[in-house]
Amino acid sequence: MSTALLALLSAYVLVLAVELPDKTMIATLVLTTRFRAWPVLVGVSLAFAVQSTIAVLFGRALTLLPESLVAAVVAALFGLGAVLLLREGFSTADESGEDAARQGVKPVTFLRSAATSFGVLFAAEWGDASQLATAGLSARYGHPLMVGAGSLLALITVAAVAVFIGHKVRGRLKPKLLQRIAGFAFAVFALLALVQAFA
């Protein structure tokens, strides 16, 4: 398997695991209780495209630094992501919170619905674990376009799940378990990068 394909698949799988139990899915689900599905999907997808680009550019900038320093920064990014995910995954917060009740679709324009969805998700993704993962993988693999594409595809997949079948899926999945699995995956990536930094 080529490094570029590995970068794409790694980004897709890791970001998907991180975002399924995350506020991204919940926020998108709540937005679909207020607006029609297509404008929400368009708005959140555009927000994800911008955030993935920012994360890839940050990761790409890291590659201009010495290799051992890059590995240390990547380890720190993944370490931070692991801490955030594991803290949330092992928190005692109630998982059984109810989704917002569907009040019916409000007669709001496509543009306004999409713009609201864009704004909510754009703000929610700053410093998110998926953004850290995208930056870290971009620096690690040196294939920013493939990492960005994998990350964006994963984010759009999560948004689509939330928009179309989110209320059903959310009741079947255990968000805390997914957060723990993703947290441990981040910890493994952090350890590998740390070993590379001091090798």
GROMACS .gro file of C-alpha atoms in nm:
model
  199
    1MET     CA    1   0.000   0.000   0.000
    2SER     CA    2   0.140   0.341  -0.095
    3THR     CA    3   0.212   0.604   0.170
    4ALA     CA    4  -0.044   0.839   0.011
    5LEU     CA    5  -0.322   0.580   0.032
    6LEU     CA    6  -0.219   0.492   0.388
    7ALA     CA    7  -0.237   0.864   0.477
    8LEU     CA    8  -0.589   0.890   0.330
    9LEU     CA    9  -0.716   0.575   0.504
   10SER     CA   10  -0.553   0.664   0.837
   11ALA     CA   11  -0.709   1.010   0.832
   12TYR     CA   12  -1.051   0.874   0.736
   13VAL     CA   13  -1.060   0.600   1.001
   14LEU     CA   14  -0.915   0.810   1.282
   15VAL     CA   15  -1.131   1.118   1.220
   16LEU     CA   16  -1.443   0.902   1.177
   17ALA     CA   17  -1.376   0.731   1.511
   18VAL     CA   18  -1.316   1.065   1.680
   19GLU     CA   19  -1.619   1.244   1.536
   20LEU     CA   20  -1.893   0.980   1.566
   21PRO     CA   21  -1.934   1.035   1.942
   22ASP     CA   22  -1.837   1.402   1.927
   23LYS     CA   23  -2.022   1.732   1.942
   24THR     CA   24  -2.002   1.747   1.562
   25MET     CA   25  -2.258   1.472   1.522
   26ILE     CA   26  -2.477   1.608   1.799
   27ALA     CA   27  -2.464   1.965   1.663
   28THR     CA   28  -2.550   1.845   1.313
   29LEU     CA   29  -2.838   1.636   1.449
   30VAL     CA   30  -2.975   1.934   1.643
   31LEU     CA   31  -2.946   2.156   1.333
   32THR     CA   32  -3.154   1.904   1.138
   33THR     CA   33  -3.430   1.939   1.397
   34ARG     CA   34  -3.453   2.308   1.303
   35PHE     CA   35  -3.371   2.316   0.930
   36ARG     CA   36  -3.411   2.101   0.618
   37ALA     CA   37  -3.148   1.829   0.570
   38TRP     CA   38  -2.977   1.948   0.250
   39PRO     CA   39  -2.890   2.303   0.362
   40VAL     CA   40  -2.752   2.163   0.688
   41LEU     CA   41  -2.539   1.907   0.504
   42VAL     CA   42  -2.408   2.173   0.263
   43GLY     CA   43  -2.331   2.419   0.544
   44VAL     CA   44  -2.152   2.172   0.769
   45SER     CA   45  -1.960   2.022   0.475
   46LEU     CA   46  -1.827   2.366   0.380
   47ALA     CA   47  -1.728   2.429   0.742
   48PHE     CA   48  -1.544   2.098   0.749
   49ALA     CA   49  -1.366   2.178   0.422
   50VAL     CA   50  -1.233   2.505   0.563
   51GLN     CA   51  -1.132   2.349   0.896
   52SER     CA   52  -0.960   2.053   0.726
   53THR     CA   53  -0.766   2.294   0.503
   54ILE     CA   54  -0.651   2.494   0.807
   55ALA     CA   55  -0.544   2.176   0.986
   56VAL     CA   56  -0.355   2.044   0.681
   57LEU     CA   57  -0.176   2.377   0.632
   58PHE     CA   58  -0.071   2.375   0.996
   59GLY     CA   59   0.054   2.019   0.963
   60ARG     CA   60   0.234   2.108   0.639
   61ALA     CA   61   0.405   2.403   0.809
   62LEU     CA   62   0.533   2.161   1.071
   63THR     CA   63   0.723   1.968   0.802
   64LEU     CA   64   0.948   2.270   0.744
   65LEU     CA   65   1.097   2.215   1.090
   66PRO     CA   66   1.370   1.960   1.175
   67GLU     CA   67   1.240   1.602   1.171
   68SER     CA   68   1.293   1.533   1.542
   69LEU     CA   69   1.115   1.857   1.636
   70VAL     CA   70   0.826   1.770   1.402
   71ALA     CA   71   0.796   1.426   1.563
   72ALA     CA   72   0.787   1.589   1.907
   73VAL     CA   73   0.514   1.834   1.797
   74VAL     CA   74   0.315   1.551   1.637
   75ALA     CA   75   0.350   1.352   1.960
   76ALA     CA   76   0.224   1.653   2.155
   77LEU     CA   77  -0.074   1.698   1.920
   78PHE     CA   78  -0.174   1.334   1.944
   79GLY     CA   79  -0.108   1.334   2.319
   80LEU     CA   80  -0.338   1.632   2.362
   81GLY     CA   81  -0.603   1.460   2.149
   82ALA     CA   82  -0.569   1.142   2.357
   83VAL     CA   83  -0.611   1.336   2.682
   84LEU     CA   84  -0.920   1.519   2.552
   85LEU     CA   85  -1.084   1.202   2.420
   86LEU     CA   86  -1.002   0.984   2.720
   87ARG     CA   87  -1.114   1.252   2.964
   88GLU     CA   88  -1.448   1.276   2.785
   89GLY     CA   89  -1.470   0.900   2.732
   90PHE     CA   90  -1.421   0.825   3.102
   91SER     CA   91  -1.625   1.119   3.232
   92THR     CA   92  -1.931   1.044   3.440
   93ALA     CA   93  -2.155   1.265   3.225
   94ASP     CA   94  -2.491   1.111   3.139
   95GLU     CA   95  -2.496   0.941   2.798
   96SER     CA   96  -2.869   0.907   2.790
   97GLY     CA   97  -2.946   1.273   2.722
   98GLU     CA   98  -3.233   1.315   2.484
   99ASP     CA   99  -3.194   1.476   2.145
  100ALA     CA  100  -3.388   1.790   2.076
  101ALA     CA  101  -3.744   1.707   1.991
  102ARG     CA  102  -3.828   1.746   1.625
  103GLN     CA  103  -4.065   2.040   1.597
  104GLY     CA  104  -4.105   2.012   1.223
  105VAL     CA  105  -3.910   2.188   0.951
  106LYS     CA  106  -3.909   2.566   0.983
  107PRO     CA  107  -3.965   2.766   0.666
  108VAL     CA  108  -3.617   2.917   0.644
  109THR     CA  109  -3.429   2.983   0.320
  110PHE     CA  110  -3.166   2.738   0.197
  111LEU     CA  111  -2.895   3.003   0.223
  112ARG     CA  112  -2.982   3.103   0.580
  113SER     CA  113  -3.000   2.738   0.693
  114ALA     CA  114  -2.667   2.656   0.528
  115ALA     CA  115  -2.500   2.972   0.666
  116THR     CA  116  -2.621   2.899   1.019
  117SER     CA  117  -2.502   2.538   0.992
  118PHE     CA  118  -2.165   2.657   0.859
  119GLY     CA  119  -2.122   2.903   1.146
  120VAL     CA  120  -2.214   2.656   1.419
  121LEU     CA  121  -1.985   2.378   1.293
  122PHE     CA  122  -1.700   2.611   1.197
  123ALA     CA  123  -1.690   2.744   1.554
  124ALA     CA  124  -1.733   2.398   1.708
  125GLU     CA  125  -1.437   2.245   1.522
  126TRP     CA  126  -1.165   2.486   1.643
  127GLY     CA  127  -0.910   2.290   1.846
  128ASP     CA  128  -1.119   1.975   1.810
  129ALA     CA  129  -0.956   1.632   1.826
  130SER     CA  130  -1.019   1.576   1.455
  131GLN     CA  131  -0.837   1.898   1.371
  132LEU     CA  132  -0.542   1.789   1.585
  133ALA     CA  133  -0.546   1.448   1.417
  134THR     CA  134  -0.550   1.603   1.070
  135ALA     CA  135  -0.257   1.833   1.151
  136GLY     CA  136  -0.061   1.550   1.310
  137LEU     CA  137  -0.120   1.304   1.027
  138SER     CA  138  -0.036   1.570   0.769
  139ALA     CA  139   0.298   1.631   0.936
  140ARG     CA  140   0.363   1.260   0.991
  141TYR     CA  141   0.288   1.130   0.640
  142GLY     CA  142   0.388   1.430   0.429
  143HIS     CA  143   0.080   1.389   0.207
  144PRO     CA  144  -0.135   1.687   0.307
  145LEU     CA  145  -0.387   1.651   0.022
  146MET     CA  146  -0.454   1.286   0.100
  147VAL     CA  147  -0.480   1.351   0.474
  148GLY     CA  148  -0.709   1.647   0.409
  149ALA     CA  149  -0.925   1.440   0.175
  150GLY     CA  150  -0.949   1.155   0.425
  151SER     CA  151  -1.035   1.391   0.706
  152LEU     CA  152  -1.296   1.577   0.502
  153LEU     CA  153  -1.457   1.252   0.381
  154ALA     CA  154  -1.481   1.129   0.741
  155LEU     CA  155  -1.637   1.456   0.859
  156ILE     CA  156  -1.890   1.455   0.574
  157THR     CA  157  -1.970   1.089   0.650
  158VAL     CA  158  -2.043   1.180   1.012
  159ALA     CA  159  -2.256   1.475   0.903
  160ALA     CA  160  -2.452   1.256   0.661
  161VAL     CA  161  -2.514   0.998   0.931
  162ALA     CA  162  -2.635   1.270   1.166
  163VAL     CA  163  -2.857   1.432   0.903
  164PHE     CA  164  -3.021   1.117   0.770
  165ILE     CA  165  -3.018   0.851   1.042
  166GLY     CA  166  -2.851   1.018   1.340
  167HIS     CA  167  -3.140   0.981   1.580
  168LYS     CA  168  -3.146   0.603   1.524
  169VAL     CA  169  -2.769   0.550   1.524
  170ARG     CA  170  -2.714   0.762   1.834
  171GLY     CA  171  -2.937   0.534   2.039
  172ARG     CA  172  -2.742   0.223   1.933
  173LEU     CA  173  -2.383   0.344   1.958
  174LYS     CA  174  -2.208   0.398   2.287
  175PRO     CA  175  -2.037   0.738   2.248
  176LYS     CA  176  -1.816   0.684   2.554
  177LEU     CA  177  -1.679   0.357   2.415
  178LEU     CA  178  -1.595   0.518   2.080
  179GLN     CA  179  -1.424   0.808   2.258
  180ARG     CA  180  -1.215   0.566   2.463
  181ILE     CA  181  -1.111   0.366   2.156
  182ALA     CA  182  -1.018   0.685   1.968
  183GLY     CA  183  -0.835   0.816   2.278
  184PHE     CA  184  -0.622   0.503   2.303
  185ALA     CA  185  -0.552   0.519   1.927
  186PHE     CA  186  -0.433   0.879   1.973
  187ALA     CA  187  -0.212   0.768   2.263
  188VAL     CA  188  -0.051   0.499   2.043
  189PHE     CA  189   0.016   0.755   1.768
  190ALA     CA  190   0.164   0.990   2.029
  191LEU     CA  191   0.397   0.718   2.160
  192LEU     CA  192   0.510   0.624   1.809
  193ALA     CA  193   0.586   0.988   1.728
  194LEU     CA  194   0.767   1.029   2.060
  195VAL     CA  195   0.987   0.727   1.989
  196GLN     CA  196   1.063   0.875   1.646
  197ALA     CA  197   1.154   1.210   1.805
  198PHE     CA  198   1.416   1.053   2.030
  199ALA     CA  199   1.538   0.779   1.794
   0.00000   0.00000   0.00000
